[in-house]
Amino acid sequence: MNPALESLLADADLCVKCGLCSPHCPTYRQTADENESPRGRIALIQGWATGRLSLTAALRGPLDDCLLCRNCEAVCPAKVPYSRLVDRFRAETGQRRKPLAARALSSAVRKGLRHPTLAKLGRRMLDVAGRLPAGAAWKSLPPSGNPESWYGDHPAAGDPLAHAGLFLGCTAAVADAATVTAILGLLPRLGVGLSVPRNQVCCGAMDLHAGDAATAHALMSRNIEVFGERPLDAVIGFASGCSATLLEYRCHSETRAAETLSSKVQDVSRFLADRIPEERWDLAPLEARILVHHPCSLRNVCKTESSVETLLRRIPGAEVKTLPVKGRCCGAAGSYMIEHRRMAEAIRTETVDAILAQSPDYLVTSNIGCALHLRAGLQGRADIPVIHPVQLLARLQRV
């Protein structure tokens, strides 16, 4: 057996098949199919790696259906590195046994988002094809951003507290310009200088989860080089999926530079909660019910969900609540909501029902994929603004 498969099996053999993870798995909750549970998928990987099972479409399907939400890792008593296990299986098997349509769609999504011209074309296509899971949501987005105004240095106003790098990710210009604008306006006012490197690239998460480890590692190396060149107190991410990936660069590269970058990465809400003294906040009152949705990546990898509530509770007059456990995973999972439309929408229904039961005035989430997916699910059912927490804070900060 080759060393790669031996290592894969070593991770898989940590699973004792106790099943404690199953109730927390979004796909198992929908199907009650053991193959669609974490322990079921691990058993399939073990069967394939030992040669007892062939790589068929039937075996591949459940492993491609996984959202990699990592809810299972959060409750696993054996600490099975489930995400690493699935990523490595996908890397070993590549695109084999995937339907042609699925391969084409996956490639189009990943390549399109990394090229602004293609991304804008893709946005127009989604506007027309509202039948796609995110299509309806894109129609309500503000105009695409202008990255040219973002790049470079943004000095702190007054007495500087810190100087941070801002990681944009590959969806900012086409899908999340409002959050970038809010960050570039708010943080310098609070005393944080920002550097936005022009030559940063996608974090690599989509390629990693699609089984293209070579492309993912090339993107990671580029970002390690770009941000490593600068004397920064922190590297801030505002899409929790990107922040989670950057935090784990140290797991994909054993270099000192990768370790240094990962050690500096913080989700923007964590950075603001930890670094900005209370006296620098001057938030206007807002008599509103704010419901917080925590993306899986923020809870299970970044582990900084409490920072969002800490910040929002500083808003005078606001009532802040967290979405109940039942609605934790929304089904977006990056490009999953496009590549696995039916499952993504089925999972989202549970989340949207939980949101409507709370009757909020605002829904706050720290991931653009979750925002798009939930915005689409709410359309036609309720007029609830879905925004990033920093957008709300930027609107209310008076100083």
XYZ file of C-alpha atoms in Angstrom:
399
model
C 0.000 0.000 0.000
C 1.329 3.436 -0.885
C 2.124 5.891 1.946
C -0.740 8.220 1.006
C -3.321 5.466 1.480
C -1.649 4.294 4.693
C -1.916 7.816 6.088
C -5.541 8.050 4.924
C -6.386 4.803 6.692
C -4.605 5.922 9.856
C -6.956 8.908 10.062
C -10.000 6.793 9.196
C -9.155 4.147 11.800
C -9.483 6.736 14.567
C -13.259 6.562 14.076
C -14.848 4.081 16.495
C -18.246 4.311 14.709
C -20.023 5.479 17.872
C -22.521 7.537 15.866
C -22.544 10.552 18.184
C -21.908 12.712 15.133
C -24.882 11.495 13.087
C -27.578 13.786 14.569
C -25.330 16.778 13.849
C -24.783 15.923 10.168
C -27.009 18.019 7.851
C -27.197 15.375 5.115
C -27.957 12.523 7.508
C -30.706 14.620 9.089
C -32.289 14.961 5.657
C -31.908 11.375 4.440
C -31.501 9.047 7.462
C -29.117 7.193 5.119
C -26.075 5.772 6.909
C -23.935 6.399 3.811
C -24.771 10.109 4.180
C -23.465 10.224 7.771
C -19.871 10.926 8.850
C -19.219 7.387 10.072
C -20.824 5.985 6.925
C -18.563 8.079 4.724
C -15.516 7.046 6.737
C -16.494 3.399 6.282
C -16.742 3.966 2.511
C -13.279 5.541 2.487
C -11.884 2.611 4.455
C -13.453 0.152 2.040
C -12.005 1.967 -0.971
C -8.533 2.463 0.539
C -8.207 -1.224 1.436
C -9.404 -2.356 -1.990
C -12.613 -3.951 -0.718
C -14.759 -1.372 -2.532
C -14.278 0.008 -6.026
C -14.506 3.699 -6.828
C -17.991 3.633 -8.315
C -20.532 6.412 -8.697
C -22.483 4.844 -5.831
C -19.456 5.122 -3.527
C -18.469 8.545 -4.772
C -21.929 10.093 -4.410
C -22.196 10.224 -0.599
C -18.630 11.550 -0.301
C -19.349 14.339 -2.786
C -22.604 15.129 -0.960
C -20.693 16.092 2.219
C -20.803 19.850 2.945
C -17.649 19.693 5.096
C -19.490 21.743 7.707
C -17.380 19.946 10.349
C -20.227 19.712 12.840
C -19.107 16.118 13.333
C -15.589 17.192 14.325
C -16.995 19.508 16.977
C -18.713 16.637 18.805
C -16.334 13.736 18.036
C -14.908 12.199 21.245
C -12.104 10.531 19.257
C -11.086 13.799 17.541
C -11.228 12.263 14.067
C -9.821 14.795 11.542
C -12.863 14.303 9.332
C -12.381 17.284 7.028
C -8.772 16.329 6.320
C -9.891 12.771 5.646
C -12.515 13.756 3.066
C -10.239 16.327 1.417
C -7.506 13.711 1.043
C -9.918 11.154 -0.386
C -11.077 13.708 -2.932
C -7.480 14.615 -3.758
C -6.577 10.933 -4.279
C -9.590 10.264 -6.501
C -9.747 13.612 -8.316
C -12.742 13.961 -10.627
C -13.052 10.236 -11.368
C -16.555 8.801 -11.361
C -18.143 12.237 -11.194
C -20.857 12.938 -13.781
C -19.674 15.147 -16.654
C -22.221 17.852 -15.816
C -21.004 17.953 -12.193
C -17.371 18.241 -13.267
C -18.163 21.045 -15.706
C -20.215 23.003 -13.183
C -17.584 22.671 -10.449
C -14.835 23.882 -12.781
C -16.936 26.786 -14.068
C -17.764 28.016 -10.567
C -14.169 27.879 -9.346
C -12.616 29.469 -12.413
C -15.318 32.064 -12.802
C -15.038 33.432 -9.286
C -11.276 33.928 -9.633
C -11.579 36.044 -12.796
C -13.491 39.331 -12.364
C -14.726 39.449 -15.969
C -16.017 35.877 -15.811
C -17.478 36.513 -12.364
C -19.464 39.493 -13.593
C -20.678 37.460 -16.554
C -21.644 34.701 -14.133
C -23.571 37.207 -12.051
C -25.566 38.283 -15.112
C -26.275 34.642 -15.906
C -27.501 34.040 -12.358
C -29.715 37.116 -12.630
C -31.368 35.578 -15.668
C -31.405 32.006 -14.384
C -33.212 32.617 -11.116
C -33.830 28.867 -10.924
C -30.273 28.436 -9.606
C -30.143 28.404 -5.797
C -28.365 31.733 -5.472
C -29.924 33.304 -8.558
C -32.748 35.177 -6.844
C -30.405 36.488 -4.166
C -27.972 37.992 -6.688
C -30.718 40.230 -8.054
C -30.928 42.045 -4.717
C -27.191 42.698 -4.450
C -25.790 46.218 -4.826
C -23.610 46.891 -7.866
C -20.297 45.060 -8.081
C -17.402 46.674 -6.264
C -14.399 48.473 -7.693
C -11.324 46.683 -6.324
C -9.025 49.388 -7.688
C -10.138 51.669 -4.863
C -9.578 48.959 -2.270
C -5.943 48.100 -2.899
C -3.090 49.820 -1.120
C -2.800 51.340 2.340
C -5.633 52.883 4.356
C -4.063 54.824 7.272
C -5.620 54.879 10.714
C -7.286 58.067 11.860
C -6.025 59.547 15.116
C -3.997 57.428 17.512
C -3.304 54.119 15.711
C -3.986 50.879 17.571
C -2.826 48.329 15.001
C -1.974 47.741 11.373
C -3.627 44.780 9.673
C -3.795 43.159 6.270
C -7.210 42.615 4.712
C -7.874 39.359 2.877
C -10.513 39.841 0.184
C -11.111 36.343 -1.131
C -12.411 35.639 -4.615
C -16.039 36.742 -4.214
C -15.628 40.214 -2.728
C -15.871 42.318 -5.899
C -18.823 40.512 -7.406
C -20.806 39.518 -4.316
C -19.663 41.290 -1.142
C -18.523 44.798 -2.030
C -20.738 46.259 0.706
C -18.791 44.446 3.428
C -15.429 45.544 2.020
C -16.651 49.147 1.880
C -17.858 48.894 5.480
C -14.521 47.516 6.698
C -12.441 50.112 4.842
C -14.642 52.853 6.277
C -15.003 51.596 9.848
C -11.622 50.206 10.863
C -9.463 53.258 10.023
C -11.961 55.418 11.967
C -11.452 53.138 14.960
C -7.674 53.464 14.717
C -6.742 50.438 12.606
C -4.564 50.968 9.541
C -5.236 48.518 6.728
C -3.125 47.159 3.899
C -4.897 45.456 0.997
C -2.313 43.681 -1.200
C -3.176 43.750 -4.893
C -1.606 40.393 -5.730
C -3.465 38.281 -3.150
C -5.487 35.381 -4.579
C -8.290 32.965 -3.670
C -7.720 31.169 -0.348
C -7.832 27.794 -2.101
C -10.786 26.297 -0.222
C -12.930 25.536 -3.262
C -10.115 23.731 -5.063
C -9.095 21.851 -1.922
C -12.629 20.591 -1.326
C -13.039 19.720 -5.026
C -9.995 17.436 -4.901
C -7.580 19.726 -6.754
C -4.933 19.874 -4.042
C -2.200 21.075 -6.419
C -4.102 24.227 -7.376
C -5.153 24.819 -3.769
C -1.567 24.599 -2.508
C -0.335 26.925 -5.270
C -2.890 29.538 -4.204
C -1.937 29.082 -0.565
C 1.750 29.576 -1.375
C 0.956 32.810 -3.194
C -0.978 34.240 -0.249
C 1.709 33.156 2.211
C 4.261 35.048 0.140
C 2.091 38.142 -0.353
C 1.086 38.632 3.272
C 4.432 37.447 4.609
C 6.160 40.378 2.943
C 4.422 42.882 5.244
C 4.918 43.690 8.940
C 1.313 43.183 10.045
C -0.222 42.820 13.481
C -3.008 40.673 12.039
C -4.494 39.401 8.806
C -8.239 39.988 8.800
C -10.819 37.919 6.959
C -14.485 38.810 6.703
C -15.832 35.645 5.018
C -15.571 32.953 7.662
C -14.882 30.207 5.114
C -11.790 32.076 3.936
C -10.689 32.833 7.497
C -11.029 29.147 8.402
C -8.894 28.121 5.436
C -6.208 30.720 6.170
C -6.080 29.543 9.786
C -5.245 26.048 8.555
C -2.523 26.989 6.068
C -0.121 25.655 8.701
C -1.670 22.214 8.156
C -0.865 22.283 4.433
C 2.619 23.764 4.559
C 5.284 23.088 7.160
C 7.117 26.343 6.440
C 7.709 29.007 9.056
C 5.971 31.529 6.765
C 2.773 29.459 6.724
C 2.839 29.134 10.511
C 3.376 32.888 10.874
C 0.477 33.758 8.583
C -1.912 31.318 10.249
C -0.991 32.698 13.661
C -1.995 36.203 12.548
C -5.345 35.351 10.959
C -8.485 36.595 12.688
C -12.076 36.921 11.616
C -12.936 40.630 11.540
C -15.472 40.348 14.384
C -12.920 38.652 16.636
C -10.371 41.339 15.759
C -12.781 44.171 16.578
C -13.951 42.551 19.815
C -10.388 41.928 21.010
C -8.538 44.998 19.750
C -10.914 47.967 19.908
C -11.400 49.509 23.388
C -14.981 50.201 24.391
C -14.366 53.956 24.537
C -13.677 54.066 20.788
C -17.156 52.854 19.962
C -19.912 55.443 19.572
C -22.826 53.516 18.156
C -26.182 55.136 17.476
C -29.169 53.448 19.151
C -31.095 50.859 17.168
C -34.394 49.564 18.510
C -34.394 46.280 16.638
C -34.350 42.511 17.025
C -31.062 41.213 15.605
C -30.809 37.473 14.953
C -27.301 36.064 14.552
C -26.622 33.129 12.248
C -23.203 31.578 12.860
C -21.682 29.957 9.756
C -20.307 26.476 10.351
C -16.790 27.660 9.524
C -16.987 30.373 12.203
C -18.183 27.904 14.855
C -16.249 24.780 14.037
C -12.926 26.125 12.762
C -12.480 29.768 13.764
C -14.329 29.117 17.056
C -14.999 32.826 17.475
C -18.786 33.041 17.212
C -19.117 34.727 20.606
C -17.293 37.799 19.258
C -20.222 38.630 16.977
C -22.656 38.824 19.891
C -20.116 40.789 21.946
C -19.987 43.466 19.270
C -23.699 43.609 18.483
C -24.648 43.870 22.152
C -22.802 47.186 22.236
C -25.569 48.677 20.076
C -27.875 50.651 22.391
C -31.462 49.427 22.281
C -30.755 46.314 20.218
C -32.079 42.910 21.215
C -29.540 40.298 20.091
C -30.387 36.609 19.821
C -28.595 33.633 18.297
C -30.285 31.250 15.886
C -31.221 28.024 17.696
C -29.125 24.888 17.253
C -31.711 23.339 14.919
C -30.972 25.899 12.225
C -27.200 26.022 12.509
C -26.168 24.788 9.054
C -27.870 26.654 6.218
C -26.642 24.373 3.419
C -24.610 26.975 1.511
C -21.093 25.521 2.023
C -19.379 27.711 -0.572
C -20.141 26.416 -4.061
C -22.147 23.482 -2.622
C -25.399 25.462 -2.971
C -24.872 25.572 -6.744
C -23.372 22.124 -7.272
C -25.809 20.290 -4.954
C -28.901 22.400 -5.333
C -31.565 20.046 -4.023
C -29.756 19.038 -0.858
C -28.688 22.637 -0.184
C -32.256 23.880 -0.471
C -33.611 21.077 1.708
C -31.112 21.920 4.469
C -31.840 25.636 4.091
C -35.566 25.129 4.661
C -34.921 24.073 8.257
C -32.786 27.176 8.824
C -35.284 29.561 7.222
C -38.110 28.103 9.331
C -36.014 28.687 12.460
C -35.344 32.285 11.378
C -39.007 33.048 10.733
C -39.949 31.638 14.149
C -37.814 34.395 15.734
C -39.327 37.278 13.664
C -36.106 39.348 13.562
C -35.672 42.820 12.086
C -32.162 41.908 10.884
C -30.420 38.630 10.161
C -26.659 38.849 10.614
C -24.189 36.297 9.243
C -20.409 36.342 8.775
C -20.187 34.510 5.458
C -21.213 35.753 2.020
C -22.218 32.263 0.860
C -24.583 31.888 3.809
C -25.947 35.392 3.199
C -26.700 34.693 -0.464
C -28.269 31.343 0.277
C -30.418 32.583 3.150
C -31.445 35.725 1.289
C -32.715 33.537 -1.548
C -34.563 31.277 0.887
C -36.273 34.198 2.609
C -37.463 35.848 -0.592
C -41.199 35.544 -0.926
C -41.536 34.572 2.725
C -40.276 37.581 4.695
C -38.570 40.920 4.108
C -35.633 40.514 6.485
C -32.315 42.234 5.623
C -29.418 39.748 5.628
C -26.131 41.518 6.287
C -22.619 41.104 7.660
C -22.216 42.292 11.283
C -19.575 44.838 10.274
C -21.996 46.427 7.808
C -24.437 47.062 10.637
C -21.745 48.423 12.944
C -20.370 50.715 10.222
C -23.827 52.220 9.654
C -24.231 53.004 13.348
C -20.714 54.180 14.293
C -20.876 57.976 14.713
C -17.253 58.903 15.248
